[in-house]
Amino acid sequence: MEWLIASVIAVMTGCGVYLTLRARTFPVVLGLTMLAYAVNVFLFAMGRLQVGFPAVIDPAAAGYTDPLPQALVLTAIVIAFGMTAFLIVLALKARSELGNDHVDGLHRSEDERKATRHNTKTDSERSES
Amino acid sequence: MSLLSFNLPLAALLPFFAAPFAAWATRYNRLASAWVAGITTLLTLALLFPSMAFVFAGETIIQQWSWLPSIGFNIAFRIDGLALLFALLILLIGLLVIIYARYYLSAKDSMGRFYAYMLMFMGSMLGIVLSENLLQLVVFWELTSITSFLLISYWQHRQDARQGARMALAVTGGGGLALLGGVLLLGHIVGSYQLTDVLASGDLIKGHDLYLPTLVLILLGVFTKSAQFPFHFWLPHAMAAPTPVSAYLHSATMVKAGIFLLARFFPALSGTPEWVWLVSSAGLITLLLGAYVALFKHDLKGLLAYSTLSHLGLITLLFGFSSELALVAAIFHIINHATFKGSLFMVAGIIDHESGTRDMRKLNGLFKMMPHTAVLAMIAAAAMAGVPLLNGFLSKEMFFEQAISASGTPLAIWTIPALVTLAAIFSVAYSLRFIHDVFFNGEPIDLPKTPHEPPRFMKIPVDILVVLCLLVGVAPMYLISPILTVAVASSLQTAAPEFSLAIWHGFNIPLLMSFIALVLGVAVYTVRHRLFAWNEKGLHSLDGKAVFDWLLWKTIRLSKKVTDAFDQTTLQPAVTWVIGGALVLGIITFFQFNSPLIGDRVMMEADVITLLMSLILIVASLLTVILHHKRLVALIAIGVVGLIVALGFVKFSAPDLALTQLSVEVVTIVLLLLALFFLPQHTPQERSYIRFTRDGVISVSAAVSVFFLAMAVLSRDYSPISGFFIDNAKPGGGGTNVVNVILVDFRGFDTLGEIAVLALAGLCIFAMLEGLKLFAPTKDVDGLVWSHDPHPPIMQTLTRLLFPLMLMVAVFIFLRGHNLPGGGFIAGLIASVALISQYLANGIDWTNERLRIDMHRVIWIGLLIATLTGVVSMFIGYPFLTTAFTYLTWPIVGKFEVASAIAFDLGVFLVVVGATVMILVELGKLSHASHHIKQEEVN
């Protein structure tokens, strides 16, 4: 089981890092969200994996899971949401101010392939509006 | 508790508290802020008054509170003779400057801003002189750098003001860093940051190996602040400040802070050859340089600026002599310089104010137009020149005497007295120029305004200072002796030496030096035109500013080069460096790890369902990456990842986390969908294969490292600290859900911080979206037109039916949170989902009409409730955020428990609801606004 969870954390980290390194804002936001999942699961797993042990005081319970990582991760999830929201709005603001969604505010980066059909249209529509 | 146990911190902090009021008062009345500043100064004086009797009796009062005892940082204030003398100078001259500035500032200048800065500066200065803890002293020291920056750049529209202020900040701020280093070393040597301990261990400090670095660092702080050579160049450029600021900063306060430190650390640091050489040579050079350059400045304030340098050099030189009587002379001259230089700056301001120029080549013969001001200026300038019967004469005589007695070695026997007399000659010459060139010497040359006497109250501060110069000069024994004695005694930390303040000491060498200085000074002034011509050719171009600018420019270029080499000014390389750097550091640590990578803990068997779910999660994660060019698809894939993470929390005994993750997932996806509407639907392909390879390598190594890290931890046993939480949750926190009890009780302070962050994120988003208009596409990716029917009836009906149910679930989850999975965070998220689904299904207008709640208010009420819960426990005498609980028995309901933690949790709930709903509704409004634009365009 531990192998499985470690692999899950690893895959989410790798995917998150890769997306964070992309050139457009939306994939970067997705990447950071993914990284947040990975970090949360990682922190949670620091309390070791427990099946069937509650974190609620109960005289009938056979044992308890570690409640501390849970408490930490609970707030981390909410903060991660706040950060994602902040980032995506920042991306919107950047697009509105700079006219594009490249992380550096470039209209079209030279190392990107020629835009697809849809993007060409979006750009022309934008210039009309 | 009497006033005497806390009046010092109150006095230092009162100006800071009053500053916002001064700024605010100006809205109602232009002059109100001057009143606020004046009354604050008087109040501060009144606060210090009760301590005075003790100080004059030779006592030192220390008031302290322990703050961070582990690093020796106490909040500690002290008042003794030296501190009292400086505090009085700061407050009394401050009061005069406040009165003067009220008439000086024109209708265009913002009174509120001026007096607010002024008060903050005054508070910082008081903080320096009243500090007992040295770290605290450094904090106030830096505050004076910052507030003086604000004061010097008060006329922000002027380039010279901005540049001068920036230079002053760079030099004095840099010196402040050096001082911090010095103080840390001092604390290391002595083992305490308390001034009392440091002053008592002079021999220990002077004998220590680290004495020289400590001394150099502290002197760097002193010399930068007090504008000693080679850091003198910032002071003349700071003259771009309004004249009241110059009068305050450069007579009694800012530049005297460095001098104050010399006096303060005198018993701890002085007397060694290093001290004598460093301090005296800096002082002597500054004394000569300032006196010489002052004569050639055509700008009134420029002359005064260099003269200030010269007098600061004089005081520093006296400290360098290291004798007890030299210290007496130094402190005496500090007082005298503050009075005559303060009044001269004010006179310069009056002349500038009334005639429109400060150029002495244009200003001539003003005596006829402003005789009163002229007389004041003459007396003050005479004091500056050291004419008998004025205060400047007395301290200068003492200075000459010390210069003679300090020159012990045969070689120096005549050098120092000769150089000092030379400086005095120039001092007489420039003082004479200030009077003769401005008030006599023919007729004025095309002045912008016709000068006349200023308003009466503008002269009164000058009157007072000039009268003081006279009185001190005539009757020094009665006026100055008591305060000077206690100040000297507390500076030396022993009894003050015998000194005589008489006007007449008989015919001796100092008197001869004074006489030579006066005669030759007049002579130099008469041949000034020839000297001016000679100066223009030679030394004119010598300017520290050029060196400073060159250094600054070089530093900026270097840092830019380094930065550019790393991030190439784009984000992707910057992120690569951050992640790559973290990876390298992490991997290095792996190799330093000696025991086997995988531990020997017995692992769990994987079951089929977990295996299946993990596979789905891995596939969904990979799909998010592979399909990230199609943004909507990627969003769906990442949604799957989030859901499975929530299921994982269920599986591994974390119901609270599962509930939180599930509700956050819903909100996040809605949010990203809303945002995606305004962003391009596709991500263009990147071309650079180098980058693909690089990013691929980084991602894979990150994944592999994290895998081994996780395995290394998961395969080992550990001893958690959670036993304490589990044992105490019920008896100590009154709840059985340990996770919730940790959140609202054991680690309640953390939670308070976290909801504050969430609230801030919400407010920032609100601010960013304010007034934002984005292009809203009419068609989707495939060219299909977006539906104009945003509110399908089935969804409308369903959400309206479900709304009360969802709210009830939220309340249920909230109430049971303390004992069973649930709590403020989860309930808040569920309530947000309930509200947001109303907005989604029924539209913003419809929902806003029925839900008239301002989410800003919800956020701040939430934060207030959470904080108040904590504060209440403080009032009852428990630490911040201690929970209290009790059991009540009601009929029917039976026995149940009431905990104050539920109030805290209510705060959490409100902040979460407020922030989440605000974020999503603001984003929704954006699409609302954009739709309207489009409709109008179509019409």
Coordinates of N, CA, C and O in Angstrom, one line a residue, chain B residues 642-747:
Chain B
G642 N -8.6 15.4 -8.0 CA -9.0 16.0 -6.7 C -10.0 15.0 -6.0 O -10.0 14.8 -4.8
L643 N -11.0 14.5 -6.8 CA -12.0 13.6 -6.2 C -11.4 12.4 -5.6 O -11.8 11.9 -4.5
I644 N -10.4 11.8 -6.4 CA -9.8 10.6 -5.8 C -9.0 10.9 -4.6 O -9.0 10.0 -3.7
V645 N -8.4 12.1 -4.6 CA -7.7 12.4 -3.3 C -8.6 12.4 -2.2 O -8.3 11.9 -1.1
A646 N -9.8 13.0 -2.4 CA -10.9 13.0 -1.3 C -11.2 11.6 -0.9 O -11.3 11.3 0.3
L647 N -11.4 10.7 -1.9 CA -11.7 9.3 -1.5 C -10.6 8.7 -0.7 O -10.8 7.9 0.2
G648 N -9.4 9.0 -1.1 CA -8.2 8.5 -0.4 C -8.3 8.9 1.1 O -8.0 8.1 2.0
F649 N -8.7 10.2 1.3 CA -8.8 10.6 2.7 C -9.8 9.8 3.5 O -9.7 9.5 4.7
V650 N -10.9 9.4 2.8 CA -11.9 8.6 3.4 C -11.3 7.2 3.8 O -11.5 6.8 4.9
K651 N -10.6 6.7 2.8 CA -10.0 5.3 3.1 C -9.1 5.3 4.2 O -9.1 4.4 5.1
F652 N -8.3 6.4 4.3 CA -7.2 6.4 5.4 C -7.6 7.2 6.6 O -6.8 8.0 7.1
S653 N -8.8 7.0 7.1 CA -9.3 7.5 8.3 C -9.2 9.0 8.5 O -8.8 9.5 9.6
A654 N -9.5 9.8 7.5 CA -9.5 11.2 7.7 C -10.8 11.8 7.1 O -10.8 12.5 6.1
P655 N -11.9 11.6 7.8 CA -13.2 12.1 7.3 C -13.2 13.6 7.2 O -13.8 14.1 6.2
D656 N -12.6 14.3 8.1 CA -12.6 15.8 8.1 C -12.0 16.2 6.8 O -12.5 17.1 6.1
L657 N -10.8 15.6 6.4 CA -10.1 16.0 5.2 C -10.9 15.7 4.0 O -11.0 16.5 3.1
A658 N -11.6 14.5 4.0 CA -12.4 14.1 2.9 C -13.5 15.2 2.6 O -13.7 15.6 1.5
L659 N -14.2 15.6 3.7 CA -15.2 16.5 3.5 C -14.7 17.9 3.0 O -15.3 18.5 2.1
T660 N -13.6 18.3 3.6 CA -13.0 19.6 3.1 C -12.6 19.5 1.6 O -12.9 20.3 0.8
Q661 N -11.8 18.4 1.3 CA -11.3 18.3 0.0 C -12.5 18.3 -1.0 O -12.4 18.9 -2.1
L662 N -13.5 17.6 -0.7 CA -14.7 17.4 -1.6 C -15.3 18.8 -1.9 O -15.5 19.2 -3.0
S663 N -15.5 19.6 -0.8 CA -16.2 20.8 -1.0 C -15.3 21.8 -1.7 O -15.7 22.6 -2.6
V664 N -14.0 21.8 -1.3 CA -13.0 22.7 -2.0 C -12.9 22.3 -3.5 O -12.9 23.2 -4.4
E665 N -13.0 21.0 -3.8 CA -12.9 20.6 -5.2 C -14.0 21.2 -6.0 O -13.8 21.8 -7.1
V666 N -15.2 21.2 -5.5 CA -16.4 21.7 -6.2 C -16.1 23.2 -6.4 O -16.3 23.7 -7.6
V667 N -15.8 23.9 -5.4 CA -15.6 25.4 -5.5 C -14.5 25.7 -6.5 O -14.6 26.6 -7.3
T668 N -13.4 24.9 -6.4 CA -12.2 25.2 -7.3 C -12.6 25.0 -8.8 O -12.3 25.8 -9.6
I669 N -13.3 23.9 -9.0 CA -13.6 23.7 -10.4 C -14.6 24.7 -11.0 O -14.4 25.2 -12.1
V670 N -15.5 25.1 -10.2 CA -16.5 26.2 -10.6 C -15.7 27.4 -10.9 O -15.8 28.1 -11.9
L671 N -14.7 27.8 -10.0 CA -13.9 29.0 -10.2 C -13.1 28.9 -11.4 O -13.1 29.9 -12.2
L672 N -12.4 27.8 -11.7 CA -11.6 27.7 -12.9 C -12.4 27.7 -14.1 O -12.0 28.3 -15.1
L673 N -13.6 27.1 -14.0 CA -14.5 27.1 -15.2 C -14.9 28.6 -15.5 O -14.9 29.0 -16.7
L674 N -15.3 29.3 -14.5 CA -15.6 30.7 -14.7 C -14.5 31.5 -15.3 O -14.7 32.3 -16.3
A675 N -13.3 31.2 -14.8 CA -12.1 32.0 -15.3 C -11.8 31.6 -16.8 O -11.4 32.4 -17.6
L676 N -12.0 30.3 -17.0 CA -11.6 29.7 -18.4 C -12.4 30.4 -19.5 O -11.9 30.5 -20.6
F677 N -13.6 30.9 -19.1 CA -14.5 31.5 -20.1 C -13.7 32.7 -20.7 O -13.9 33.1 -21.9
F678 N -12.9 33.4 -19.9 CA -12.2 34.6 -20.4 C -10.8 34.4 -20.9 O -10.2 35.3 -21.3
L679 N -10.4 33.1 -20.8 CA -9.0 32.9 -21.3 C -9.1 32.1 -22.6 O -10.2 31.5 -22.9
P680 N -8.0 32.1 -23.3 CA -8.1 31.3 -24.6 C -8.4 29.8 -24.2 O -7.9 29.3 -23.2
Q681 N -9.1 29.1 -25.1 CA -9.5 27.8 -24.7 C -8.4 26.8 -25.0 O -8.4 25.6 -24.6
H682 N -7.4 27.2 -25.7 CA -6.3 26.3 -26.1 C -5.0 26.9 -25.7 O -4.8 28.2 -25.6
T683 N -4.0 26.1 -25.4 CA -2.7 26.6 -25.1 C -1.8 26.3 -26.3 O -1.8 25.1 -26.8
P684 N -1.2 27.3 -26.9 CA -0.3 27.0 -28.1 C 0.8 26.0 -27.7 O 1.3 26.1 -26.6
Q685 N 1.2 25.2 -28.7 CA 2.4 24.3 -28.4 C 3.7 25.1 -28.3 O 3.9 26.0 -29.1
E686 N 4.5 24.7 -27.4 CA 5.8 25.3 -27.4 C 6.7 24.5 -28.3 O 6.6 23.4 -28.6
R687 N 7.7 25.3 -28.9 CA 8.5 24.7 -29.9 C 9.8 24.1 -29.4 O 10.4 23.2 -30.0
S688 N 10.3 24.7 -28.4 CA 11.7 24.4 -28.0 C 11.8 23.0 -27.4 O 11.3 22.7 -26.3
Y689 N 12.5 22.1 -28.1 CA 12.7 20.8 -27.6 C 13.7 20.7 -26.5 O 13.6 19.8 -25.6
I690 N 14.6 21.7 -26.5 CA 15.5 21.7 -25.3 C 14.7 21.9 -24.1 O 14.9 21.3 -23.1
R691 N 13.7 22.8 -24.1 CA 12.9 23.1 -22.9 C 12.1 21.9 -22.5 O 12.0 21.5 -21.4
F692 N 11.5 21.2 -23.6 CA 10.7 20.0 -23.2 C 11.6 19.0 -22.5 O 11.2 18.4 -21.5
T693 N 12.8 18.8 -23.0 CA 13.7 17.8 -22.4 C 14.1 18.2 -21.0 O 14.0 17.4 -20.1
R694 N 14.4 19.5 -20.9 CA 14.9 20.0 -19.6 C 13.7 19.9 -18.6 O 13.9 19.3 -17.5
D695 N 12.5 20.3 -19.0 CA 11.4 20.3 -18.0 C 11.1 18.8 -17.7 O 10.7 18.5 -16.6
G696 N 11.2 17.9 -18.7 CA 10.9 16.5 -18.5 C 11.8 15.9 -17.5 O 11.4 15.3 -16.5
V697 N 13.1 16.3 -17.7 CA 14.1 15.7 -16.7 C 13.8 16.2 -15.3 O 13.8 15.5 -14.4
I698 N 13.6 17.5 -15.2 CA 13.3 18.1 -13.9 C 12.1 17.4 -13.3 O 12.1 17.0 -12.1
S699 N 11.0 17.3 -14.1 CA 9.8 16.7 -13.5 C 10.0 15.3 -13.1 O 9.6 14.9 -12.0
V700 N 10.7 14.5 -13.9 CA 10.9 13.1 -13.6 C 11.7 13.0 -12.3 O 11.5 12.2 -11.4
S701 N 12.8 13.8 -12.3 CA 13.6 13.7 -11.1 C 12.9 14.2 -9.8 O 13.1 13.6 -8.8
A702 N 12.0 15.2 -10.0 CA 11.2 15.6 -8.8 C 10.4 14.5 -8.4 O 10.3 14.1 -7.2
A703 N 9.7 13.8 -9.4 CA 8.8 12.7 -9.0 C 9.6 11.6 -8.3 O 9.2 11.1 -7.3
V704 N 10.8 11.2 -8.9 CA 11.5 10.1 -8.3 C 12.0 10.5 -6.9 O 11.9 9.7 -5.9
S705 N 12.5 11.7 -6.7 CA 12.9 12.1 -5.4 C 11.8 12.1 -4.4 O 12.0 11.5 -3.3
V706 N 10.7 12.6 -4.8 CA 9.5 12.6 -3.9 C 9.1 11.2 -3.5 O 8.8 10.9 -2.4
F707 N 9.2 10.3 -4.5 CA 8.8 8.9 -4.3 C 9.7 8.3 -3.2 O 9.2 7.7 -2.2
F708 N 11.0 8.5 -3.3 CA 11.9 7.9 -2.3 C 11.8 8.6 -1.0 O 11.9 7.9 0.0
L709 N 11.6 9.9 -1.0 CA 11.4 10.6 0.2 C 10.2 10.0 1.0 O 10.2 9.7 2.2
A710 N 9.1 9.9 0.2 CA 7.8 9.4 0.9 C 8.0 8.0 1.4 O 7.6 7.6 2.5
M711 N 8.7 7.2 0.5 CA 8.9 5.8 0.9 C 9.8 5.7 2.2 O 9.6 4.9 3.1
A712 N 10.9 6.5 2.2 CA 11.8 6.5 3.3 C 11.1 6.8 4.6 O 11.4 6.2 5.6
V713 N 10.1 7.7 4.5 CA 9.3 8.1 5.7 C 8.3 7.0 6.1 O 8.2 6.5 7.2
L714 N 7.5 6.6 5.0 CA 6.4 5.7 5.3 C 6.9 4.3 5.7 O 6.1 3.5 6.4
S715 N 8.1 3.9 5.4 CA 8.6 2.6 5.8 C 9.2 2.6 7.2 O 9.9 1.6 7.5
R716 N 9.2 3.7 7.9 CA 9.8 3.7 9.2 C 8.7 4.0 10.3 O 7.7 4.7 10.0
D717 N 9.0 3.5 11.5 CA 8.1 3.9 12.6 C 8.5 5.2 13.1 O 9.6 5.7 12.9
Y718 N 7.6 5.8 13.9 CA 7.9 7.1 14.5 C 7.2 7.2 15.8 O 6.2 6.5 16.1
S719 N 7.6 8.2 16.6 CA 6.8 8.4 17.8 C 6.2 9.8 17.7 O 6.9 10.8 17.8
P720 N 4.9 9.9 17.4 CA 4.2 11.1 17.2 C 4.1 11.9 18.5 O 4.1 11.3 19.6
I721 N 3.8 13.2 18.4 CA 3.6 14.0 19.6 C 2.0 14.1 19.8 O 1.6 14.8 20.7
S722 N 1.3 13.4 18.9 CA -0.1 13.5 19.0 C -0.8 12.9 20.2 O -1.9 13.2 20.5
G723 N 0.0 12.1 20.9 CA -0.6 11.5 22.2 C -1.1 12.6 23.1 O -2.2 12.4 23.6
F724 N -0.4 13.7 23.2 CA -0.8 14.8 24.0 C -2.2 15.3 23.6 O -3.1 15.5 24.4
F725 N -2.3 15.5 22.2 CA -3.6 16.0 21.7 C -4.8 15.1 22.0 O -5.9 15.5 22.4
I726 N -4.5 13.8 21.8 CA -5.6 12.8 22.0 C -6.0 12.7 23.4 O -7.1 12.7 23.8
D727 N -4.9 12.7 24.3 CA -5.3 12.7 25.7 C -6.0 13.9 26.2 O -6.8 13.8 27.1
N728 N -5.6 15.1 25.7 CA -6.2 16.3 26.3 C -7.4 16.9 25.5 O -7.9 17.9 26.0
A729 N -7.7 16.3 24.4 CA -8.8 16.9 23.6 C -10.1 17.0 24.4 O -10.7 18.0 24.5
K730 N -10.4 15.9 25.1 CA -11.7 15.9 25.8 C -11.5 16.7 27.2 O -12.3 17.6 27.4
P731 N -10.6 16.3 28.0 CA -10.5 17.1 29.3 C -10.0 18.5 29.1 O -10.5 19.4 29.8
G732 N -9.2 18.8 28.1 CA -8.7 20.2 28.0 C -9.5 21.0 27.1 O -9.6 22.2 27.3
G733 N -9.9 20.4 26.0 CA -10.5 21.2 24.9 C -12.0 21.0 24.9 O -12.7 21.8 24.2
G734 N -12.5 20.0 25.5 CA -14.0 19.8 25.6 C -14.6 19.3 24.3 O -15.8 19.5 24.1
G735 N -13.8 18.6 23.5 CA -14.4 18.1 22.3 C -13.8 16.7 22.0 O -12.7 16.4 22.4
T736 N -14.5 15.9 21.3 CA -14.0 14.6 21.0 C -13.3 14.5 19.6 O -12.6 13.5 19.3
N737 N -13.7 15.4 18.7 CA -13.0 15.4 17.4 C -11.7 16.1 17.5 O -11.6 17.3 17.5
V738 N -10.6 15.2 17.6 CA -9.3 15.8 17.9 C -8.8 16.8 16.9 O -8.3 17.8 17.2
V739 N -9.1 16.5 15.6 CA -8.7 17.4 14.5 C -9.3 18.7 14.7 O -8.6 19.8 14.7
N740 N -10.6 18.8 15.0 CA -11.2 20.1 15.2 C -10.7 20.8 16.5 O -10.5 22.0 16.5
V741 N -10.5 20.0 17.5 CA -10.0 20.6 18.8 C -8.6 21.2 18.5 O -8.3 22.3 19.0
I742 N -7.8 20.5 17.7 CA -6.4 21.1 17.4 C -6.6 22.4 16.7 O -6.0 23.4 17.0
L743 N -7.6 22.4 15.7 CA -7.7 23.6 14.9 C -8.2 24.8 15.7 O -7.7 25.9 15.5
V744 N -9.2 24.6 16.6 CA -9.8 25.7 17.2 C -9.2 26.0 18.6 O -9.5 27.0 19.2
D745 N -8.4 25.1 19.1 CA -8.0 25.2 20.5 C -6.4 25.2 20.6 O -5.8 26.2 20.7
F746 N -5.9 23.9 20.4 CA -4.4 23.8 20.6 C -3.6 24.7 19.7 O -2.7 25.3 20.1
R747 N -4.0 24.7 18.4 CA -3.3 25.5 17.4 C -4.2 26.6 16.9 O -4.1 27.0 15.7

